[in-house]
């Protein structure tokens, strides 16, 4: 693989018709119906380029990376490191070593919880966090403060300001809520925190499929994200961290690849990014992550944002016409997610019947139990959209929803 | 009726349904008819926790037989519970303990009992068998 394998193509895709052709799974039939896949918030589907990348890797270049002198190892290392540079470029990080490859958002947050904070430090999170941005802090035994969520699903910025202080070690907040779809005012959060010298980690898992993130422009200190929600493979993601912060942090896990020299008396650690990447990584997934980035580089993001906005707006408008439906999360700025409850209908029943009609949505607490408690519910039904979804699919979903409600009420 | 006869009856009922809608409408109607568990048993102790729907289960002895009552907050889960109760309740505990409940698969509802269906049904069946085993062995 040569160094320009993840380059941006000359023409950008801006047609849902063309994009759908790139995702073979969209032709699947489920229970005899054409699949309508609205569970993108949990994981998006993969374009052929990503699928081919994994197959190509194992067919032509598999070997362990970073150590071998032989050709295959060098080829695999080059492809893996090219992928890191592709991620760096896509997110506009200043240095490629600021991209720590992890198993995903969860591991990225756990890394920061392990290596950046210590027991008793004050960490400010919000009431709309995914469990993966709650539990790592509890394990680290920090002093957790929680910013309130308003009834419309927006972050209570007055509460944020009152809880943020120079004593805060870290603000760790989601960029986009997986349950509510709320896009948080992260620029304002970062500016306020930085005025007091407080560092900021953003959980970008739900943001990256919808928003083109520029980490330098945002000026966040850490940004955690997963490949599988942005059309890449599962089991891989990254932590972006500012170089000076990452350099000052102790390693997270010990093992091969992360060391310079090992003796029984003293071990010295490798430089960034390898210091945080112990053991043989998910090589094929890493390379396919690069292929996903390359695919995204070929998408017209202005079109994509507008397309997803239209899908959400149309679905919201249509669902509001159905009696007994209550939308959970009506923030002014939302991305890709429509969460709702229906009076007298359990979300499990709804999910089951929609599945019978070939429609995949997510039901349950979406790994945000405290947020469910905040709204006094046990779960919601959630439709979440991606660039390959269509208005026609939204219509099929709305019709199916009406049919399911009729059966269940 | 024996467990096998009960199973046969349900399988015959389901053979009449030509599409998923009829099948689920029937399950939902069974759910509505399910004898509710007595309030005194609808407690944490009797709760079988699923990630999405919750199930409450209580078992009583009636001679050598075991009698189940149950409830769920989701109607489809409740309908499937109704079938399990129809098949297994008021049957000899020793028979319940060794039954493999193949009818669920036969009527095409296997997906509700797969480990990723976090509806509490798999745990509920385990619990039903545990009760049956305990009752039949006199524990």
Coordinates of C-alpha atoms in Angstrom, one line a residue:
Chain A
X1 CA 0.0 0.0 0.0
X2 CA 1.4 3.4 -0.9
X3 CA 1.3 6.6 1.1
X4 CA -1.5 8.2 -0.8
X5 CA -4.0 5.3 -0.3
X6 CA -6.3 7.4 1.9
X7 CA -6.4 10.5 -0.3
X8 CA -9.5 12.6 -1.0
X9 CA -11.1 11.9 -4.4
X10 CA -11.6 14.7 -6.8
X11 CA -15.5 14.7 -6.8
X12 CA -17.5 14.5 -3.7
X13 CA -20.6 12.4 -3.4
X14 CA -23.8 14.2 -2.8
X15 CA -26.6 11.8 -3.8
X16 CA -28.3 9.3 -1.4
X17 CA -29.0 7.1 -4.4
X18 CA -25.3 6.8 -5.2
X19 CA -24.3 6.4 -1.5
X20 CA -26.7 3.6 -1.0
X21 CA -25.0 1.6 -3.7
X22 CA -21.8 1.6 -1.6
X23 CA -23.5 -0.2 1.3
X24 CA -24.3 -3.8 0.3
X25 CA -26.1 -4.7 3.5
X26 CA -28.9 -2.2 2.6
X27 CA -30.1 -4.7 0.1
X28 CA -30.9 -7.2 2.8
X29 CA -34.4 -8.5 3.4
X30 CA -35.5 -8.8 7.0
X31 CA -38.6 -10.8 7.8
X32 CA -39.4 -10.7 4.1
X33 CA -39.2 -6.9 3.9
X34 CA -36.6 -4.5 2.6
X35 CA -34.4 -3.6 5.5
X36 CA -34.9 -0.1 7.0
X37 CA -31.9 0.5 9.2
X38 CA -32.5 3.2 11.7
X39 CA -30.1 1.9 14.4
X40 CA -27.2 4.0 13.2
X41 CA -26.6 5.5 16.7
X42 CA -25.6 2.1 17.9
X43 CA -23.5 1.3 14.9
X44 CA -23.6 2.4 11.3
X45 CA -23.3 0.0 8.3
X46 CA -20.1 -0.3 6.3
X47 CA -19.3 0.7 2.7
X48 CA -17.8 -1.8 0.3
X49 CA -14.5 0.0 0.5
X50 CA -14.2 -0.7 4.2
X51 CA -15.2 -4.4 3.8
X52 CA -12.7 -4.8 1.0
X53 CA -10.0 -3.2 3.0
X54 CA -10.2 -5.9 5.7
X55 CA -10.3 -8.7 3.1
X56 CA -7.4 -7.1 1.2
X57 CA -5.3 -6.7 4.3
X58 CA -5.6 -10.4 5.2
X59 CA -5.2 -11.5 1.5
X60 CA -2.1 -9.4 0.7
X61 CA -0.2 -8.0 3.7
X62 CA -1.0 -9.6 7.1
X63 CA 1.9 -9.7 9.5
X64 CA 2.5 -8.3 13.0
X65 CA 3.3 -4.6 12.8
X66 CA 6.1 -2.3 14.2
X67 CA 8.6 -5.0 14.8
X68 CA 9.3 -7.1 11.8
X69 CA 12.1 -6.4 9.3
X70 CA 10.4 -8.5 6.6
X71 CA 8.4 -7.1 3.8
X72 CA 4.9 -8.1 4.9
X73 CA 5.5 -6.6 8.4
X74 CA 6.7 -3.4 6.8
X75 CA 3.8 -3.3 4.4
X76 CA 1.3 -3.8 7.3
X77 CA 3.0 -1.3 9.5
X78 CA 3.0 1.3 6.7
X79 CA -0.7 0.8 6.0
X80 CA -1.6 0.9 9.8
X81 CA 0.4 4.1 10.3
X82 CA -1.1 5.6 7.1
X83 CA -4.5 5.1 8.7
X84 CA -3.3 7.0 11.8
X85 CA -2.3 9.9 9.5
X86 CA -5.6 9.7 7.7
X87 CA -7.4 10.0 11.0
X88 CA -5.1 12.8 12.1
X89 CA -5.7 14.7 8.9
X90 CA -9.5 14.2 9.0
X91 CA -9.7 15.5 12.5
X92 CA -7.1 18.1 11.8
X93 CA -4.8 17.1 14.8
X94 CA -1.5 18.9 14.8
X95 CA 0.6 15.7 15.1
X96 CA -0.1 12.1 14.1
X97 CA 1.2 10.9 17.6
X98 CA -1.7 12.8 19.1
X99 CA -4.0 10.1 17.7
X100 CA -3.9 7.1 20.1
X101 CA -5.5 4.1 18.5
X102 CA -7.9 2.4 21.0
X103 CA -10.6 -0.2 20.9
X104 CA -13.1 2.6 20.7
X105 CA -14.6 5.5 22.7
X106 CA -15.0 3.5 25.8
X107 CA -11.3 2.6 26.0
X108 CA -10.3 6.1 25.1
X109 CA -12.2 7.5 28.1
X110 CA -10.9 4.7 30.3
X111 CA -7.4 5.7 29.3
X112 CA -7.9 9.3 30.3
X113 CA -9.7 8.2 33.5
X114 CA -6.7 6.0 34.4
X115 CA -3.8 8.3 33.4
X116 CA -5.0 11.9 33.6
X117 CA -7.0 12.0 36.8
X118 CA -6.3 10.6 40.2
X119 CA -8.5 9.6 43.1
X120 CA -10.4 12.5 44.6
X121 CA -9.9 14.8 41.6
X122 CA -13.0 16.8 40.6
X123 CA -14.5 15.8 37.3
X124 CA -17.5 17.5 35.8
X125 CA -19.8 15.4 33.6
X126 CA -23.4 15.9 32.5
X127 CA -26.7 14.2 33.2
X128 CA -26.9 13.0 29.6
X129 CA -23.7 10.9 29.5
X130 CA -23.5 7.4 28.2
X131 CA -22.4 4.9 30.9
X132 CA -19.0 4.8 29.2
X133 CA -18.5 8.4 30.3
X134 CA -19.7 7.8 33.9
X135 CA -18.4 4.4 35.0
X136 CA -14.7 5.0 34.1
X137 CA -14.7 8.1 36.4
X138 CA -16.4 6.0 39.2
X139 CA -13.7 3.4 38.8
X140 CA -11.1 6.1 39.1
X141 CA -12.7 7.2 42.4
X142 CA -12.9 10.9 41.4
X143 CA -15.2 13.4 42.9
X144 CA -17.9 13.4 40.2
X145 CA -20.1 16.5 39.7
X146 CA -23.0 16.3 37.3
X147 CA -24.4 19.1 35.2
X148 CA -28.2 19.1 35.0
X149 CA -30.2 18.4 31.8
X150 CA -33.2 20.7 31.0
X151 CA -36.6 19.4 30.2
X152 CA -36.1 19.9 26.5
X153 CA -32.9 17.8 26.6
X154 CA -30.5 20.7 26.5
X155 CA -27.6 21.0 28.9
X156 CA -28.3 23.5 31.7
X157 CA -25.5 25.9 31.1
X158 CA -26.3 28.0 34.2
X159 CA -25.7 24.8 36.2
X160 CA -22.5 24.1 34.3
X161 CA -21.2 27.6 35.1
X162 CA -22.1 27.2 38.8
X163 CA -20.4 23.8 39.0
X164 CA -17.3 24.7 37.0
X165 CA -14.4 26.1 39.1
X166 CA -10.6 26.3 39.2
X167 CA -10.9 23.1 41.4
X168 CA -12.3 21.1 38.5
X169 CA -9.6 18.9 37.1
X170 CA -11.5 17.9 34.0
X171 CA -14.8 18.5 32.2
X172 CA -15.8 15.3 30.4
X173 CA -19.0 15.9 28.4
X174 CA -20.6 14.3 25.3
X175 CA -20.5 16.3 22.1
X176 CA -23.8 14.8 20.9
X177 CA -26.2 12.9 23.2
X178 CA -26.8 9.3 22.0
X179 CA -30.2 9.3 23.6
X180 CA -31.5 12.8 23.0
X181 CA -29.6 13.9 19.9
X182 CA -28.7 17.2 21.6
X183 CA -25.6 18.9 20.2
X184 CA -24.0 20.4 23.2
X185 CA -22.4 23.9 23.0
X186 CA -18.9 22.5 23.2
X187 CA -17.2 25.7 22.0
X188 CA -18.7 27.6 24.9
X189 CA -17.9 24.8 27.3
X190 CA -14.3 24.6 26.2
X191 CA -13.9 28.4 26.3
X192 CA -15.4 28.7 29.9
X193 CA -13.2 25.8 31.1
X194 CA -10.0 27.1 29.6
X195 CA -10.6 30.5 31.2
X196 CA -10.1 28.7 34.5
X197 CA -7.3 26.4 33.3
X198 CA -9.6 23.4 33.3
X199 CA -9.0 20.7 30.6
X200 CA -11.9 19.3 28.5
X201 CA -12.6 15.8 27.2
X202 CA -15.3 15.4 24.6
X203 CA -17.1 12.1 24.0
X204 CA -17.4 12.3 20.3
X205 CA -18.9 8.8 19.6
X206 CA -22.3 10.2 18.4
X207 CA -20.9 13.4 16.9
X208 CA -18.4 12.0 14.4
X209 CA -21.0 10.4 12.1
X210 CA -22.8 13.7 11.7
X211 CA -20.3 16.6 12.3
X212 CA -16.9 17.2 10.7
X213 CA -14.8 17.7 13.8
X214 CA -11.7 19.9 13.8
X215 CA -9.9 19.3 17.1
X216 CA -7.6 22.3 16.8
X217 CA -10.5 24.7 15.9
X218 CA -12.5 23.3 18.9
X219 CA -9.4 23.5 21.0
X220 CA -10.5 20.5 23.1
X221 CA -7.8 18.7 25.1
X222 CA -9.1 15.2 24.5
X223 CA -11.6 13.9 22.0
X224 CA -12.7 10.2 22.1
X225 CA -14.5 8.4 19.2
X226 CA -15.2 5.1 17.7
X227 CA -14.8 4.0 14.0
X228 CA -17.9 1.8 13.9
X229 CA -20.3 4.7 14.3
X230 CA -18.6 6.5 11.4
X231 CA -18.9 3.7 8.8
X232 CA -15.7 2.0 10.0
X233 CA -15.1 -1.4 11.6
X234 CA -15.9 -2.4 15.2
X235 CA -13.3 -2.7 17.9
X236 CA -11.3 0.3 16.9
X237 CA -11.4 4.0 17.6
X238 CA -9.1 6.7 18.9
X239 CA -8.3 9.1 21.6
X240 CA -7.1 12.5 20.4
X241 CA -5.1 14.3 23.0
X242 CA -2.9 17.3 23.0
X243 CA 0.7 16.2 22.8
X244 CA 2.0 17.9 26.0
X245 CA -0.8 16.4 28.0
X246 CA -0.3 12.9 26.6
X247 CA 3.5 13.2 27.1
X248 CA 2.9 14.0 30.8
X249 CA 0.5 11.1 31.4
X250 CA 1.7 7.7 32.6
X251 CA 1.0 4.6 30.4
X252 CA -2.4 3.0 30.7
X253 CA -1.6 -0.7 30.0
X254 CA 1.7 -2.5 30.0
X255 CA 3.0 -5.0 27.4
X256 CA 4.7 -5.2 24.1
X257 CA 5.0 -2.2 21.7
X258 CA 4.7 0.3 24.5
X259 CA 8.2 0.0 25.8
X260 CA 11.7 1.2 24.8
X261 CA 13.6 -1.1 27.1
X262 CA 12.7 -3.7 29.6
X263 CA 14.9 -5.1 32.4
X264 CA 13.7 -6.6 35.7
X265 CA 15.0 -3.6 37.5
X266 CA 13.6 -0.8 35.3
X267 CA 11.5 -0.4 32.2
X268 CA 11.5 2.7 30.0
X269 CA 8.4 3.5 28.0
X270 CA 8.1 4.1 24.3
X271 CA 7.3 7.6 22.8
X272 CA 3.8 8.7 21.8
X273 CA 1.6 7.3 20.5
X274 CA 3.0 3.8 21.2
X275 CA 3.3 4.5 24.9
X276 CA -0.5 4.0 25.1
X277 CA -0.8 1.2 22.7
X278 CA 0.3 -2.0 24.4
X279 CA 0.1 -5.3 22.6
X280 CA -0.7 -6.2 19.0
X281 CA -3.5 -4.0 18.0
X282 CA -6.6 -4.7 15.8
X283 CA -4.5 -4.2 12.6
X284 CA -7.0 -5.0 9.9
X285 CA -9.6 -2.8 11.7
X286 CA -7.1 0.0 12.0
X287 CA -6.3 -0.1 8.3
X288 CA -10.1 -0.3 7.5
X289 CA -10.6 2.7 9.8
X290 CA -8.4 4.5 7.4
X291 CA -10.5 3.2 4.5
X292 CA -13.6 4.6 6.3
X293 CA -11.9 8.0 6.7
X294 CA -11.1 7.9 3.0
X295 CA -14.7 7.1 2.2
X296 CA -15.8 10.0 4.4
X297 CA -13.3 12.3 2.6
X298 CA -15.3 11.5 -0.6
X299 CA -18.6 12.7 0.9
X300 CA -19.9 16.2 0.4
X301 CA -20.4 17.1 4.1
X302 CA -22.5 20.2 3.5
X303 CA -24.9 18.0 1.6
X304 CA -24.7 15.2 4.2
X305 CA -25.5 17.6 7.1
X306 CA -28.4 19.0 5.1
X307 CA -29.7 15.5 4.2
X308 CA -29.6 14.2 7.7
X309 CA -31.2 17.4 9.0
X310 CA -34.1 17.0 6.5
X311 CA -34.6 13.3 7.6
X312 CA -34.7 14.3 11.2
X313 CA -37.0 17.2 10.6
X314 CA -39.4 15.1 8.5
X315 CA -39.5 12.2 11.0
X316 CA -40.0 14.7 13.9
X317 CA -42.9 16.4 12.1
X318 CA -44.6 13.1 11.1
X319 CA -44.2 11.4 14.5
X320 CA -45.7 14.4 16.3
X321 CA -48.9 13.8 14.4
X322 CA -49.3 10.4 16.0
X323 CA -51.5 10.5 19.1
X324 CA -49.8 9.6 22.4
X325 CA -46.2 10.0 21.1
X326 CA -43.8 12.1 23.2
X327 CA -40.4 13.0 21.9
X328 CA -37.6 12.8 24.5
X329 CA -35.1 15.4 23.6
X330 CA -36.3 18.6 21.8
X331 CA -33.1 20.6 21.9
X332 CA -32.8 23.4 19.3
X333 CA -29.6 21.9 18.0
X334 CA -29.9 18.1 17.3
X335 CA -28.2 15.5 15.2
X336 CA -29.4 12.3 13.8
X337 CA -31.4 11.0 16.7
X338 CA -35.2 10.8 17.3
X339 CA -36.0 9.3 20.7
X340 CA -39.6 8.9 21.8
X341 CA -42.1 7.2 24.1
X342 CA -45.7 6.2 23.4
X343 CA -48.3 6.3 26.1
X344 CA -49.4 2.8 27.0
X345 CA -46.9 1.1 24.7
X346 CA -43.8 -0.6 26.0
X347 CA -40.7 0.1 23.9
X348 CA -39.8 -3.6 23.8
X349 CA -43.1 -4.4 22.1
X350 CA -42.7 -1.6 19.6
X351 CA -39.1 -2.7 18.7
X352 CA -40.3 -6.3 18.3
X353 CA -43.2 -5.4 15.9
X354 CA -41.1 -2.9 13.9
X355 CA -38.6 -5.7 13.4
X356 CA -41.3 -7.9 12.0
X357 CA -41.8 -5.2 9.4
X358 CA -38.1 -5.1 8.6
X359 CA -37.3 -1.9 10.5
X360 CA -34.3 -1.8 12.9
X361 CA -34.6 0.7 15.7
X362 CA -33.1 0.7 19.2
X363 CA -35.2 0.4 22.3
X364 CA -34.3 0.5 25.9
X365 CA -32.2 2.8 28.1
X366 CA -29.4 3.3 25.5
X367 CA -26.8 2.9 28.2
X368 CA -27.9 6.2 29.8
X369 CA -29.8 5.0 32.9
X370 CA -29.3 8.2 34.9
X371 CA -30.8 10.1 32.0
X372 CA -33.9 7.8 32.0
X373 CA -34.3 8.4 35.7
X374 CA -34.0 12.1 35.0
X375 CA -37.0 11.9 32.7
X376 CA -38.9 9.3 34.8
X377 CA -38.9 6.6 32.2
X378 CA -37.5 3.1 31.8
X379 CA -36.5 3.5 28.2
X380 CA -37.3 5.0 24.8
X381 CA -37.6 3.9 21.2
X382 CA -34.9 5.5 19.2
X383 CA -34.6 6.0 15.4
X384 CA -31.2 7.3 14.4
X385 CA -30.2 8.3 10.9
X386 CA -27.2 8.0 8.6
X387 CA -26.2 9.5 5.2
X388 CA -27.7 6.5 3.4
X389 CA -31.2 6.8 4.8
X390 CA -34.0 8.2 2.8
X391 CA -37.2 10.1 3.2
X392 CA -39.1 7.1 1.8
X393 CA -37.7 5.0 4.6
X394 CA -38.9 7.5 7.2
X395 CA -42.4 7.2 5.6
X396 CA -42.2 3.4 5.9
X397 CA -41.1 3.7 9.5
X398 CA -44.0 6.1 10.3
X399 CA -46.6 3.9 8.7
X400 CA -45.1 0.8 10.5
X401 CA -45.2 2.7 13.7
X402 CA -48.9 3.5 13.3
X403 CA -49.6 -0.2 12.5
X404 CA -47.7 -1.3 15.6
X405 CA -49.4 1.1 17.9
X406 CA -52.8 0.0 16.6
X407 CA -51.8 -3.6 17.5
X408 CA -50.5 -2.8 20.9
X409 CA -53.1 -0.3 22.2
Chain B
X1 CA -53.7 -32.2 30.0
X2 CA -50.1 -33.1 30.0
X3 CA -47.2 -30.8 29.1
X4 CA -46.9 -32.5 25.7
X5 CA -50.7 -32.1 25.0
X6 CA -50.5 -28.4 25.9
X7 CA -47.5 -27.9 23.6
X8 CA -49.4 -29.6 20.8
X9 CA -52.4 -27.4 21.2
X10 CA -50.3 -24.2 21.0
X11 CA -48.4 -25.5 18.0
X12 CA -51.8 -26.3 16.3
X13 CA -53.1 -22.8 17.1
X14 CA -50.0 -21.2 15.6
X15 CA -50.3 -23.3 12.4
X16 CA -53.5 -21.4 11.6
X17 CA -51.7 -18.0 11.3
X18 CA -50.6 -17.1 7.9
X19 CA -48.7 -14.0 8.7
X20 CA -46.7 -12.3 11.5
X21 CA -49.5 -9.9 12.3
X22 CA -52.0 -12.6 13.1
X23 CA -49.4 -14.4 15.2
X24 CA -48.4 -11.3 17.2
X25 CA -52.0 -10.2 17.6
X26 CA -52.7 -13.6 19.2
X27 CA -49.6 -13.3 21.5
X28 CA -50.8 -9.8 22.5
X29 CA -54.3 -11.2 23.3
X30 CA -52.7 -14.0 25.4
X31 CA -50.8 -11.3 27.2
X32 CA -53.9 -9.4 28.0
X33 CA -55.5 -12.6 29.4
X34 CA -52.6 -13.6 31.6
X35 CA -53.7 -14.0 35.2
X36 CA -51.8 -11.3 37.0
X37 CA -49.4 -12.1 39.7
X38 CA -50.8 -11.2 43.1
X39 CA -49.5 -7.8 44.2
X40 CA -47.8 -9.2 47.2
X41 CA -45.4 -11.1 44.9
X42 CA -44.8 -8.2 42.5
X43 CA -41.6 -7.3 44.4
X44 CA -37.9 -7.1 43.9
X45 CA -37.6 -10.6 45.2
X46 CA -39.8 -11.9 42.4
X47 CA -38.3 -9.7 39.7
X48 CA -36.5 -11.3 36.8
X49 CA -34.5 -8.5 35.5
X50 CA -34.2 -8.0 31.7
X51 CA -32.4 -5.1 30.2
X52 CA -35.6 -3.9 28.5
X53 CA -38.7 -5.6 29.8
X54 CA -39.2 -6.8 33.3
X55 CA -40.8 -10.1 34.5
X56 CA -42.2 -11.0 37.9
X57 CA -42.6 -14.7 38.6
X58 CA -44.0 -16.6 41.5
X59 CA -44.2 -20.4 42.0
X60 CA -46.6 -22.3 44.4
X61 CA -46.9 -26.0 45.3
X62 CA -50.1 -27.8 44.7
X63 CA -49.5 -31.4 45.8
X64 CA -46.8 -32.7 43.4
X65 CA -47.7 -30.0 40.9
X66 CA -46.1 -26.6 40.5
X67 CA -48.3 -23.5 39.8
X68 CA -46.8 -20.4 38.3
X69 CA -48.1 -16.8 38.2
X70 CA -46.3 -14.1 36.4
X71 CA -46.4 -10.6 34.9
X72 CA -44.4 -8.3 32.7
X73 CA -44.4 -4.7 31.8
X74 CA -44.2 -5.5 28.0
X75 CA -47.3 -7.1 26.4
X76 CA -45.4 -9.4 24.0
X77 CA -43.2 -10.7 26.8
X78 CA -46.4 -11.2 28.8
X79 CA -48.0 -13.2 25.9
X80 CA -45.0 -15.5 25.7
X81 CA -45.1 -15.9 29.5
X82 CA -48.8 -16.8 29.1
X83 CA -47.9 -19.6 26.8
X84 CA -45.1 -20.9 29.1
X85 CA -47.6 -20.9 31.9
X86 CA -50.2 -22.6 29.9
X87 CA -47.8 -25.4 29.1
X88 CA -46.0 -25.7 32.4
X89 CA -48.2 -24.5 35.2
X90 CA -50.2 -27.0 37.3
X91 CA -48.0 -29.8 36.1
X92 CA -45.8 -32.2 38.0
X93 CA -42.7 -30.4 39.2
X94 CA -40.5 -33.3 38.1
X95 CA -41.9 -33.0 34.5
X96 CA -41.5 -29.3 34.4
X97 CA -37.9 -29.6 35.5
X98 CA -36.9 -31.8 32.6
X99 CA -39.0 -30.2 29.8
X100 CA -37.0 -28.6 27.0
X101 CA -39.8 -26.2 25.7
X102 CA -39.2 -27.0 22.0
X103 CA -42.6 -25.6 21.1
X104 CA -41.3 -22.0 21.3
X105 CA -38.9 -22.8 18.4
X106 CA -41.6 -24.7 16.5
X107 CA -44.0 -21.7 16.5
X108 CA -41.2 -19.4 15.3
X109 CA -40.6 -17.4 18.4
X110 CA -37.1 -18.6 19.1
X111 CA -35.7 -15.1 18.7
X112 CA -37.5 -14.1 21.9
X113 CA -35.4 -16.7 23.8
X114 CA -32.0 -15.9 22.3
X115 CA -29.5 -14.5 24.7
X116 CA -29.4 -11.0 23.1
X117 CA -33.2 -10.6 23.7
X118 CA -32.9 -8.8 26.9
X119 CA -36.5 -9.3 27.8
X120 CA -35.9 -11.5 30.9
X121 CA -37.5 -14.6 29.4
X122 CA -34.4 -16.7 29.3
X123 CA -33.8 -15.9 33.0
X124 CA -37.4 -16.5 33.7
X125 CA -37.4 -20.0 32.2
X126 CA -34.2 -20.8 34.2
X127 CA -36.0 -19.7 37.3
X128 CA -39.1 -21.7 36.5
X129 CA -36.9 -24.8 36.2
X130 CA -35.0 -24.1 39.3
X131 CA -38.3 -23.8 41.3
X132 CA -39.5 -27.1 39.6
X133 CA -36.3 -28.8 40.4
X134 CA -36.4 -27.6 44.0
X135 CA -40.1 -28.6 44.5
X136 CA -39.6 -32.1 42.9
X137 CA -36.5 -32.8 45.0
X138 CA -38.2 -31.6 48.1
X139 CA -35.7 -28.8 48.8

